[in-house]
PDB file of C-alpha atoms in Angstrom:
ATOM      1  CA  ASP A  24      96.857 271.594 109.476  1.00  0.00           C
ATOM      2  CA  SER A  25      94.043 273.482 107.741  1.00  0.00           C
ATOM      3  CA  GLY A  26      91.283 271.219 109.043  1.00  0.00           C
ATOM      4  CA  VAL A  27      90.299 270.165 105.519  1.00  0.00           C
ATOM      5  CA  THR A  28      90.829 266.473 104.844  1.00  0.00           C
ATOM      6  CA  GLN A  29      91.161 264.738 101.516  1.00  0.00           C
ATOM      7  CA  THR A  30      91.358 261.072 100.658  1.00  0.00           C
ATOM      8  CA  PRO A  31      93.132 259.320  99.160  1.00  0.00           C
ATOM      9  CA  LYS A  32      96.477 261.072  99.208  1.00  0.00           C
ATOM     10  CA  HIS A  33      97.683 259.266  96.107  1.00  0.00           C
ATOM     11  CA  LEU A  34      95.781 257.488  93.368  1.00  0.00           C
ATOM     12  CA  ILE A  35      97.214 255.588  90.428  1.00  0.00           C
ATOM     13  CA  THR A  36      94.893 254.302  87.758  1.00  0.00           C
ATOM     14  CA  ALA A  37      94.673 253.531  84.062  1.00  0.00           C
ATOM     15  CA  THR A  38      93.211 255.430  81.152  1.00  0.00           C
ATOM     16  CA  GLY A  39      89.496 254.972  80.723  1.00  0.00           C
ATOM     17  CA  GLN A  40      88.884 254.307  84.414  1.00  0.00           C
ATOM     18  CA  ARG A  41      86.748 256.208  86.899  1.00  0.00           C
ATOM     19  CA  VAL A  42      87.853 257.481  90.303  1.00  0.00           C
ATOM     20  CA  THR A  43      86.290 259.319  93.213  1.00  0.00           C
ATOM     21  CA  LEU A  44      88.096 261.863  95.337  1.00  0.00           C
ATOM     22  CA  ARG A  45      86.718 262.720  98.738  1.00  0.00           C
ATOM     23  CA  CYS A  46      86.878 265.907 100.785  1.00  0.00           C
ATOM     24  CA  SER A  47      85.701 266.843 104.259  1.00  0.00           C
ATOM     25  CA  PRO A  48      85.548 270.583 104.939  1.00  0.00           C
ATOM     26  CA  ARG A  49      86.581 272.357 108.104  1.00  0.00           C
ATOM     27  CA  SER A  50      84.034 272.220 110.862  1.00  0.00           C
ATOM     28  CA  GLY A  51      81.458 274.957 110.301  1.00  0.00           C
ATOM     29  CA  ASP A  52      82.364 275.618 106.674  1.00  0.00           C
ATOM     30  CA  LEU A  53      79.490 275.356 104.216  1.00  0.00           C
ATOM     31  CA  SER A  54      81.323 275.964 100.942  1.00  0.00           C
ATOM     32  CA  VAL A  55      83.539 273.411  99.247  1.00  0.00           C
ATOM     33  CA  TYR A  56      85.681 274.180  96.217  1.00  0.00           C
ATOM     34  CA  TRP A  57      87.631 271.883  93.917  1.00  0.00           C
ATOM     35  CA  TYR A  58      90.790 272.941  92.116  1.00  0.00           C
ATOM     36  CA  GLN A  59      93.116 271.160  89.728  1.00  0.00           C
ATOM     37  CA  GLN A  60      96.849 271.849  89.696  1.00  0.00           C
ATOM     38  CA  SER A  61      98.809 270.709  86.668  1.00  0.00           C
ATOM     39  CA  LEU A  62     102.190 271.712  85.299  1.00  0.00           C
ATOM     40  CA  ASP A  63     100.801 273.251  82.117  1.00  0.00           C
ATOM     41  CA  GLN A  64      97.586 274.844  83.415  1.00  0.00           C
ATOM     42  CA  GLY A  65      98.617 275.812  86.926  1.00  0.00           C
ATOM     43  CA  LEU A  66      95.940 276.052  89.608  1.00  0.00           C
ATOM     44  CA  GLN A  67      92.460 276.128  88.109  1.00  0.00           C
ATOM     45  CA  PHE A  68      89.085 276.342  89.766  1.00  0.00           C
ATOM     46  CA  LEU A  69      86.747 273.494  88.881  1.00  0.00           C
ATOM     47  CA  ILE A  70      83.542 273.820  90.878  1.00  0.00           C
ATOM     48  CA  GLN A  71      82.016 275.166  94.101  1.00  0.00           C
ATOM     49  CA  TYR A  72      79.242 273.796  96.284  1.00  0.00           C
ATOM     50  CA  TYR A  73      77.503 275.642  99.050  1.00  0.00           C
ATOM     51  CA  ASN A  74      75.395 273.736 101.568  1.00  0.00           C
ATOM     52  CA  GLY A  75      74.689 270.967  99.095  1.00  0.00           C
ATOM     53  CA  GLU A  76      73.940 273.120  96.072  1.00  0.00           C
ATOM     54  CA  GLU A  77      76.186 273.801  93.109  1.00  0.00           C
ATOM     55  CA  ARG A  78      77.216 277.430  93.328  1.00  0.00           C
ATOM     56  CA  ALA A  79      79.776 278.109  90.596  1.00  0.00           C
ATOM     57  CA  LYS A  80      81.498 276.270  87.798  1.00  0.00           C
ATOM     58  CA  GLY A  81      84.905 276.876  86.359  1.00  0.00           C
ATOM     59  CA  ASN A  82      86.919 274.882  83.874  1.00  0.00           C
ATOM     60  CA  ILE A  83      85.423 271.520  84.712  1.00  0.00           C
ATOM     61  CA  LEU A  84      85.262 268.911  81.991  1.00  0.00           C
ATOM     62  CA  GLU A  85      82.000 267.123  81.250  1.00  0.00           C
ATOM     63  CA  ARG A  86      83.714 263.863  82.256  1.00  0.00           C
ATOM     64  CA  PHE A  87      84.051 265.295  85.757  1.00  0.00           C
ATOM     65  CA  SER A  88      81.255 265.747  88.239  1.00  0.00           C
ATOM     66  CA  ALA A  89      80.937 266.586  91.891  1.00  0.00           C
ATOM     67  CA  GLN A  90      78.425 266.681  94.673  1.00  0.00           C
ATOM     68  CA  GLN A  91      78.146 267.792  98.262  1.00  0.00           C
ATOM     69  CA  PHE A  92      76.312 265.588 100.696  1.00  0.00           C
ATOM     70  CA  PRO A  93      74.055 266.532 103.642  1.00  0.00           C
ATOM     71  CA  ASP A  94      76.974 266.091 106.046  1.00  0.00           C
ATOM     72  CA  LEU A  95      78.813 268.637 103.840  1.00  0.00           C
ATOM     73  CA  HIS A  96      81.545 266.329 102.638  1.00  0.00           C
ATOM     74  CA  SER A  97      82.103 266.438  98.908  1.00  0.00           C
ATOM     75  CA  GLU A  98      83.158 264.014  96.227  1.00  0.00           C
ATOM     76  CA  LEU A  99      84.728 264.711  92.858  1.00  0.00           C
ATOM     77  CA  ASN A 100      84.140 262.014  90.283  1.00  0.00           C
ATOM     78  CA  LEU A 101      86.482 261.745  87.332  1.00  0.00           C
ATOM     79  CA  SER A 102      85.542 259.339  84.554  1.00  0.00           C
ATOM     80  CA  SER A 103      86.962 258.137  81.228  1.00  0.00           C
ATOM     81  CA  LEU A 104      90.320 259.213  82.517  1.00  0.00           C
ATOM     82  CA  GLU A 105      92.990 260.416  80.134  1.00  0.00           C
ATOM     83  CA  LEU A 106      96.713 260.854  80.613  1.00  0.00           C
ATOM     84  CA  GLY A 107      96.196 264.611  80.753  1.00  0.00           C
ATOM     85  CA  ASP A 108      94.017 264.279  83.845  1.00  0.00           C
ATOM     86  CA  SER A 109      97.088 263.456  85.893  1.00  0.00           C
ATOM     87  CA  ALA A 110      97.320 266.313  88.377  1.00  0.00           C
ATOM     88  CA  LEU A 111      97.069 267.358  91.995  1.00  0.00           C
ATOM     89  CA  TYR A 112      93.448 267.889  92.973  1.00  0.00           C
ATOM     90  CA  PHE A 113      92.762 270.216  95.864  1.00  0.00           C
ATOM     91  CA  CYS A 114      89.665 270.703  97.892  1.00  0.00           C
ATOM     92  CA  ALA A 115      89.164 273.937  99.801  1.00  0.00           C
ATOM     93  CA  SER A 116      86.470 275.103 102.166  1.00  0.00           C
ATOM     94  CA  SER A 117      85.183 278.392 103.494  1.00  0.00           C
ATOM     95  CA  VAL A 118      82.426 279.557 105.778  1.00  0.00           C
ATOM     96  CA  GLY A 119      80.254 281.486 103.388  1.00  0.00           C
ATOM     97  CA  ILE A 120      78.938 281.487  99.867  1.00  0.00           C
ATOM     98  CA  VAL A 121      80.999 284.315  98.414  1.00  0.00           C
ATOM     99  CA  SER A 122      84.515 283.158  97.849  1.00  0.00           C
ATOM    100  CA  GLY A 123      86.272 286.430  98.402  1.00  0.00           C
ATOM    101  CA  THR A 124      84.651 287.586 101.583  1.00  0.00           C
ATOM    102  CA  ASP A 125      86.213 284.840 103.614  1.00  0.00           C
ATOM    103  CA  THR A 126      89.284 282.724 103.271  1.00  0.00           C
ATOM    104  CA  GLN A 127      89.496 279.412 101.486  1.00  0.00           C
ATOM    105  CA  TYR A 128      91.501 276.828 103.399  1.00  0.00           C
ATOM    106  CA  PHE A 129      92.971 274.021 101.362  1.00  0.00           C
ATOM    107  CA  GLY A 130      93.294 270.334 102.018  1.00  0.00           C
ATOM    108  CA  PRO A 131      96.526 268.420 101.414  1.00  0.00           C
ATOM    109  CA  GLY A 132      95.454 267.380  97.926  1.00  0.00           C
ATOM    110  CA  THR A 133      95.056 264.098  96.074  1.00  0.00           C
ATOM    111  CA  ARG A 134      97.736 263.297  93.549  1.00  0.00           C
ATOM    112  CA  LEU A 135      96.179 261.444  90.624  1.00  0.00           C
ATOM    113  CA  THR A 136      98.384 259.589  88.188  1.00  0.00           C
ATOM    114  CA  VAL A 137      96.790 258.142  85.074  1.00  0.00           C
ATOM    115  CA  LEU A 138      98.925 255.541  83.307  1.00  0.00           C
TER     116      LEU A 138
ATOM    117  CA  ALA B  13      88.486 289.663  82.893  1.00  0.00           C
ATOM    118  CA  GLN B  14      90.383 288.813  86.023  1.00  0.00           C
ATOM    119  CA  LYS B  15      94.060 287.994  85.788  1.00  0.00           C
ATOM    120  CA  VAL B  16      96.985 287.580  88.138  1.00  0.00           C
ATOM    121  CA  THR B  17     100.549 287.878  86.906  1.00  0.00           C
ATOM    122  CA  GLN B  18     103.573 286.705  88.818  1.00  0.00           C
ATOM    123  CA  ALA B  19     106.370 287.609  86.468  1.00  0.00           C
ATOM    124  CA  GLN B  20     109.099 285.965  88.509  1.00  0.00           C
ATOM    125  CA  THR B  21     109.070 282.260  87.769  1.00  0.00           C
ATOM    126  CA  GLU B  22     111.980 281.380  90.031  1.00  0.00           C
ATOM    127  CA  ILE B  23     114.061 283.285  92.563  1.00  0.00           C
ATOM    128  CA  SER B  24     117.119 282.017  94.352  1.00  0.00           C
ATOM    129  CA  VAL B  25     118.593 283.777  97.380  1.00  0.00           C
ATOM    130  CA  VAL B  26     121.035 283.028 100.132  1.00  0.00           C
ATOM    131  CA  GLU B  27     119.789 282.719 103.682  1.00  0.00           C
ATOM    132  CA  LYS B  28     119.282 286.040 105.499  1.00  0.00           C
ATOM    133  CA  GLU B  29     118.732 287.963 102.288  1.00  0.00           C
ATOM    134  CA  ASP B  30     115.507 289.917 101.862  1.00  0.00           C
ATOM    135  CA  VAL B  31     113.371 288.923  98.895  1.00  0.00           C
ATOM    136  CA  THR B  32     110.288 290.460  97.271  1.00  0.00           C
ATOM    137  CA  LEU B  33     107.791 288.455  95.256  1.00  0.00           C
ATOM    138  CA  ASP B  34     105.822 290.510  92.772  1.00  0.00           C
ATOM    139  CA  CYS B  35     102.122 290.189  92.014  1.00  0.00           C
ATOM    140  CA  VAL B  36     100.169 292.294  89.540  1.00  0.00           C
ATOM    141  CA  TYR B  37      96.439 291.824  89.115  1.00  0.00           C
ATOM    142  CA  GLU B  38      93.700 292.880  86.721  1.00  0.00           C
ATOM    143  CA  THR B  39      90.041 293.258  87.570  1.00  0.00           C
ATOM    144  CA  ARG B  40      87.153 295.523  86.642  1.00  0.00           C
ATOM    145  CA  ASP B  41      85.529 295.198  90.035  1.00  0.00           C
ATOM    146  CA  THR B  42      85.852 297.856  92.689  1.00  0.00           C
ATOM    147  CA  THR B  43      85.436 295.249  95.397  1.00  0.00           C
ATOM    148  CA  TYR B  44      87.867 292.398  95.298  1.00  0.00           C
ATOM    149  CA  TYR B  45      90.133 290.331  97.508  1.00  0.00           C
ATOM    150  CA  LEU B  46      93.764 289.418  97.203  1.00  0.00           C
ATOM    151  CA  PHE B  47      95.496 286.433  98.733  1.00  0.00           C
ATOM    152  CA  TRP B  48      98.903 284.869  99.084  1.00  0.00           C
ATOM    153  CA  TYR B  49      99.363 281.136  99.528  1.00  0.00           C
ATOM    154  CA  LYS B  50     102.520 279.121 100.124  1.00  0.00           C
ATOM    155  CA  GLN B  51     103.079 275.657  98.659  1.00  0.00           C
ATOM    156  CA  PRO B  52     106.068 273.972 100.322  1.00  0.00           C
ATOM    157  CA  PRO B  53     107.707 270.907  98.768  1.00  0.00           C
ATOM    158  CA  SER B  54     105.267 268.687 100.664  1.00  0.00           C
ATOM    159  CA  GLY B  55     102.545 270.007  98.347  1.00  0.00           C
ATOM    160  CA  GLU B  56      99.839 271.482 100.542  1.00  0.00           C
ATOM    161  CA  LEU B  57      98.601 275.032 100.021  1.00  0.00           C
ATOM    162  CA  VAL B  58      99.007 277.195 103.098  1.00  0.00           C
ATOM    163  CA  PHE B  59      97.078 280.434 103.497  1.00  0.00           C
ATOM    164  CA  LEU B  60      99.248 283.448 104.320  1.00  0.00           C
ATOM    165  CA  ILE B  61      97.160 286.585 103.959  1.00  0.00           C
ATOM    166  CA  ARG B  62      93.892 288.010 102.648  1.00  0.00           C
ATOM    167  CA  ARG B  63      93.407 291.686 101.853  1.00  0.00           C
ATOM    168  CA  ASN B  64      90.307 293.473 100.567  1.00  0.00           C
ATOM    169  CA  SER B  65      90.397 296.219  97.972  1.00  0.00           C
ATOM    170  CA  PHE B  66      89.378 298.934 100.422  1.00  0.00           C
ATOM    171  CA  ASP B  67      92.260 298.356 102.777  1.00  0.00           C
ATOM    172  CA  GLU B  68      95.529 299.606 101.367  1.00  0.00           C
ATOM    173  CA  GLN B  69      97.412 299.477 104.618  1.00  0.00           C
ATOM    174  CA  ASN B  70     100.570 297.505 104.443  1.00  0.00           C
ATOM    175  CA  GLU B  71     100.754 294.522 106.731  1.00  0.00           C
ATOM    176  CA  ILE B  72     103.617 292.957 108.621  1.00  0.00           C
ATOM    177  CA  SER B  73     103.597 289.561 110.242  1.00  0.00           C
ATOM    178  CA  GLY B  74     106.951 288.589 111.667  1.00  0.00           C
ATOM    179  CA  ARG B  75     109.403 288.368 108.777  1.00  0.00           C
ATOM    180  CA  TYR B  76     106.598 288.659 106.221  1.00  0.00           C
ATOM    181  CA  SER B  77     105.221 291.928 104.893  1.00  0.00           C
ATOM    182  CA  TRP B  78     102.813 292.830 102.151  1.00  0.00           C
ATOM    183  CA  ASN B  79     102.592 296.015 100.086  1.00  0.00           C
ATOM    184  CA  PHE B  80      99.226 296.655  98.439  1.00  0.00           C
ATOM    185  CA  GLN B  81      99.111 299.495  95.906  1.00  0.00           C
ATOM    186  CA  LYS B  82      95.878 299.995  93.988  1.00  0.00           C
ATOM    187  CA  SER B  83      97.471 302.673  91.804  1.00  0.00           C
ATOM    188  CA  THR B  84      99.752 300.048  90.265  1.00  0.00           C
ATOM    189  CA  SER B  85      97.446 297.051  90.822  1.00  0.00           C
ATOM    190  CA  SER B  86     100.146 295.314  92.768  1.00  0.00           C
ATOM    191  CA  PHE B  87     100.211 293.214  95.915  1.00  0.00           C
ATOM    192  CA  ASN B  88     103.842 292.400  96.585  1.00  0.00           C
ATOM    193  CA  PHE B  89     105.165 290.094  99.274  1.00  0.00           C
ATOM    194  CA  THR B  90     108.486 290.592 101.058  1.00  0.00           C
ATOM    195  CA  ILE B  91     110.307 288.085 103.208  1.00  0.00           C
ATOM    196  CA  THR B  92     112.915 289.659 105.434  1.00  0.00           C
ATOM    197  CA  ALA B  93     115.964 287.690 106.505  1.00  0.00           C
ATOM    198  CA  SER B  94     114.931 284.655 104.498  1.00  0.00           C
ATOM    199  CA  GLN B  95     115.389 281.155 105.881  1.00  0.00           C
ATOM    200  CA  VAL B  96     115.757 277.771 104.233  1.00  0.00           C
ATOM    201  CA  VAL B  97     112.253 276.877 105.475  1.00  0.00           C
ATOM    202  CA  ASP B  98     110.869 279.676 103.304  1.00  0.00           C
ATOM    203  CA  SER B  99     111.736 277.633 100.214  1.00  0.00           C
ATOM    204  CA  ALA B 100     108.425 277.015  98.474  1.00  0.00           C
ATOM    205  CA  VAL B 101     106.233 278.087  95.605  1.00  0.00           C
ATOM    206  CA  TYR B 102     104.252 281.202  96.452  1.00  0.00           C
ATOM    207  CA  PHE B 103     100.948 281.949  94.772  1.00  0.00           C
ATOM    208  CA  CYS B 104      99.124 285.231  94.560  1.00  0.00           C
ATOM    209  CA  ALA B 105      95.358 284.956  94.002  1.00  0.00           C
ATOM    210  CA  LEU B 106      92.427 287.263  93.291  1.00  0.00           C
ATOM    211  CA  SER B 107      88.721 286.958  93.947  1.00  0.00           C
ATOM    212  CA  GLU B 108      85.847 289.235  93.001  1.00  0.00           C
ATOM    213  CA  GLY B 109      83.743 290.594  95.803  1.00  0.00           C
ATOM    214  CA  ASN B 110      80.334 289.817  94.439  1.00  0.00           C
ATOM    215  CA  GLY B 111      80.837 286.094  94.244  1.00  0.00           C
ATOM    216  CA  GLY B 112      79.518 285.844  90.726  1.00  0.00           C
ATOM    217  CA  SER B 113      80.051 282.902  88.481  1.00  0.00           C
ATOM    218  CA  GLN B 114      83.718 283.693  88.359  1.00  0.00           C
ATOM    219  CA  GLY B 115      83.878 284.695  91.980  1.00  0.00           C
ATOM    220  CA  ASN B 116      86.440 282.167  92.929  1.00  0.00           C
ATOM    221  CA  LEU B 117      90.160 282.245  93.334  1.00  0.00           C
ATOM    222  CA  ILE B 118      92.130 283.148  90.231  1.00  0.00           C
ATOM    223  CA  PHE B 119      95.734 282.133  90.810  1.00  0.00           C
ATOM    224  CA  GLY B 120      98.935 283.407  89.323  1.00  0.00           C
ATOM    225  CA  LYS B 121     101.431 280.897  87.963  1.00  0.00           C
ATOM    226  CA  GLY B 122     103.455 281.045  91.161  1.00  0.00           C
ATOM    227  CA  THR B 123     107.012 282.026  92.048  1.00  0.00           C
ATOM    228  CA  LYS B 124     109.377 279.300  93.165  1.00  0.00           C
ATOM    229  CA  LEU B 125     111.630 280.602  95.915  1.00  0.00           C
ATOM    230  CA  SER B 126     114.789 278.726  96.781  1.00  0.00           C
ATOM    231  CA  VAL B 127     116.671 279.831  99.864  1.00  0.00           C
ATOM    232  CA  LYS B 128     120.151 278.387 100.084  1.00  0.00           C
ATOM    233  CA  PRO B 129     122.095 278.075 103.329  1.00  0.00           C
TER     234      PRO B 129
END
């Protein structure tokens, strides 16, 4: 158990809908990262927050947005869902702001299926 | 640009065999970090090791060992006396040291290891 929690574990929805994925980092970690894992693209970094502020952006679509709240939990919002958004979404957390200098620990993931 | 290549898509071995998973990386930075993660069939990503670019010492942890060679830009992972529980997808990842806009984990495509009894 990494200490990172994600809810829900599974999510099934229809095209055009909007969903919210939730992540709680390990105790003491200030950075939260979101990754998408799909069969064709592999594991891709989406976005990082550090202590409530957006820190870095990767291949995140404009239909997707995220935020980190004062209690450090984070939410990833996916809207106007398409079939291609079906994937496993991971949240990771680390202590500091620079991703390489400490280890990212991953949550169990949320499996999103868009029908 | 950063890149991680895991040329072996799938490997199948019989229990107790030794197996090496290859990882080759590309980066222009002199400071960087390399990682290995394990993804068992249950789906979670489990951290195995982190190594910085200034530390080329090989590391051993039980049946696991890692060989870091800057000269060949490789960070290979060996499992000795493999067990069925080692069956998983293994990912190698790279991160720059300065935490710039791309200073997050760049993953390879993964190597699926199947260990048969």
